[in-house]
Amino acid sequence: EADIYQTPRYLVIGTGKKITLECSQTMGHDKMYWYQQDPGMELHLIHYSYGVNSTEKGDLSSESTVSRIRTEHFPLTLESARPSHTSQYLCASSDAGTGVSPLHFGNGTRLTVT
Amino acid sequence: AQRVTQPEKLLSVFKGAPVELKCNYSYSGSPELFWYVQYSRQRLQLLLRHISRESIKGFTADLNKGETSFHLKKPFAQEEDSAMYYCALSAPGSARQLTFGSGTQLTVLP
């Protein structure tokens, strides 16, 4: 079934560790996004990609990095996790058609850095 | 820069009562507006978009350019409407897609 998958759902990790949040979609979408959301707050775009080997930073500055080597895969990496990185991270994808296409979201990864 | 404001973090209504979730935006041009919804234990999903002029699950939203608003309305709320609702804006030509509001948690009481 065509969908967008995020793993893990929950992650608790110590300060200084390197982590990678996985996001994969089987919908054939060209556009993919990472949003960060603190509880009760708006979603902030931190990274987006319009295709393979294309990545851009979003509105919210983030120490994370992303890669897009394959259309279906858009992982997010933190080289050295800190407590300030504690948040929920949402991955999304959309068609690359003209105009604004609706976003399809994953279930999110809730990250806690101790 | 565009901005979306949802003034109510929490909103409670009784079943069968009308409900209106407010959304105001700041953008000088002609944006596209959306409402996304997240039900308990489900992922965020599109509810409706203003260019479609459609009613989804009994909800409608009208874009008021004079008041720069895109309020979400339903005449008779149901318990299953309880969820988190996000208003979102996309500026034409924007490479960064959607700007989201902070969301309104709607609770429909029995």
PDB file of C-alpha atoms in Angstrom, chain A residues 3-5 31 33 35 37 40-43 45 48 50 57-59 88 90 94 99-107, chain B residues 3-4 9 32 34 36 38 41-46 49 51 84 86 90-91 94-103:
ATOM      1  CA  ASP A   3       2.250   5.279   2.209  1.00  0.00           C
ATOM      2  CA  ILE A   4       4.882   7.302   4.035  1.00  0.00           C
ATOM      3  CA  TYR A   5       6.771   5.655   6.875  1.00  0.00           C
ATOM      4  CA  LYS A  31       8.776  16.481  -3.012  1.00  0.00           C
ATOM      5  CA  TYR A  33       9.772  17.673   3.748  1.00  0.00           C
ATOM      6  CA  TYR A  35       8.866  19.619   9.943  1.00  0.00           C
ATOM      7  CA  GLN A  37       6.944  20.613  16.130  1.00  0.00           C
ATOM      8  CA  GLY A  40       1.276  23.137  21.398  1.00  0.00           C
ATOM      9  CA  MET A  41       3.249  24.989  18.789  1.00  0.00           C
ATOM     10  CA  GLU A  42       3.106  25.328  15.035  1.00  0.00           C
ATOM     11  CA  LEU A  43       4.946  23.077  12.619  1.00  0.00           C
ATOM     12  CA  LEU A  45       9.758  23.532   8.085  1.00  0.00           C
ATOM     13  CA  TYR A  48      12.788  20.100   2.013  1.00  0.00           C
ATOM     14  CA  TYR A  50      12.236  18.605  -4.674  1.00  0.00           C
ATOM     15  CA  LYS A  57      16.952  24.399   4.430  1.00  0.00           C
ATOM     16  CA  GLY A  58      13.576  25.530   5.631  1.00  0.00           C
ATOM     17  CA  ASP A  59      12.373  28.498   7.630  1.00  0.00           C
ATOM     18  CA  GLN A  88       8.573  15.860  17.364  1.00  0.00           C
ATOM     19  CA  LEU A  90       7.273  15.019  11.010  1.00  0.00           C
ATOM     20  CA  SER A  94       3.690  15.627  -2.064  1.00  0.00           C
ATOM     21  CA  GLY A  99       0.326  24.502  -7.939  1.00  0.00           C
ATOM     22  CA  VAL A 100       0.317  23.440  -4.331  1.00  0.00           C
ATOM     23  CA  SER A 101      -0.184  19.740  -3.759  1.00  0.00           C
ATOM     24  CA  PRO A 102      -1.508  18.450  -0.436  1.00  0.00           C
ATOM     25  CA  LEU A 103       1.069  17.088   1.971  1.00  0.00           C
ATOM     26  CA  HIS A 104       0.953  13.472   3.082  1.00  0.00           C
ATOM     27  CA  PHE A 105       2.411  13.111   6.558  1.00  0.00           C
ATOM     28  CA  GLY A 106       4.079  10.235   8.344  1.00  0.00           C
ATOM     29  CA  ASN A 107       3.295   9.328  11.946  1.00  0.00           C
TER      30      ASN A 107
ATOM     31  CA  ARG B   3       2.153  34.156   8.903  1.00  0.00           C
ATOM     32  CA  VAL B   4      -0.847  32.156  10.109  1.00  0.00           C
ATOM     33  CA  LYS B   9      -5.480  26.895  21.451  1.00  0.00           C
ATOM     34  CA  GLU B  32      -3.780  29.237  -1.024  1.00  0.00           C
ATOM     35  CA  PHE B  34      -5.753  24.814   3.801  1.00  0.00           C
ATOM     36  CA  TYR B  36      -5.313  20.025   8.175  1.00  0.00           C
ATOM     37  CA  GLN B  38      -5.080  15.308  13.337  1.00  0.00           C
ATOM     38  CA  ARG B  41      -3.513   8.544  17.456  1.00  0.00           C
ATOM     39  CA  GLN B  42      -3.674   9.355  13.733  1.00  0.00           C
ATOM     40  CA  ARG B  43      -1.379  11.268  11.477  1.00  0.00           C
ATOM     41  CA  LEU B  44      -1.889  14.805  10.261  1.00  0.00           C
ATOM     42  CA  GLN B  45      -4.044  14.865   7.116  1.00  0.00           C
ATOM     43  CA  LEU B  46      -5.617  17.333   4.746  1.00  0.00           C
ATOM     44  CA  ARG B  49      -8.479  23.540   0.707  1.00  0.00           C
ATOM     45  CA  ILE B  51      -9.713  26.437  -4.028  1.00  0.00           C
ATOM     46  CA  MET B  84      -6.387  19.095  16.493  1.00  0.00           C
ATOM     47  CA  TYR B  86      -4.229  23.369  11.781  1.00  0.00           C
ATOM     48  CA  SER B  90       0.992  28.665   0.782  1.00  0.00           C
ATOM     49  CA  ALA B  91       2.145  31.732  -1.102  1.00  0.00           C
ATOM     50  CA  SER B  94       6.814  29.891  -2.737  1.00  0.00           C
ATOM     51  CA  ALA B  95       9.395  27.168  -2.836  1.00  0.00           C
ATOM     52  CA  ARG B  96       8.788  26.322   0.787  1.00  0.00           C
ATOM     53  CA  GLN B  97       5.229  25.116   0.603  1.00  0.00           C
ATOM     54  CA  LEU B  98       3.139  25.479   3.695  1.00  0.00           C
ATOM     55  CA  THR B  99       3.245  27.814   6.679  1.00  0.00           C
ATOM     56  CA  PHE B 100       1.225  26.371   9.551  1.00  0.00           C
ATOM     57  CA  GLY B 101      -0.605  27.970  12.446  1.00  0.00           C
ATOM     58  CA  SER B 102      -0.154  26.695  15.995  1.00  0.00           C
ATOM     59  CA  GLY B 103      -3.357  24.683  15.903  1.00  0.00           C
TER      60      GLY B 103
END
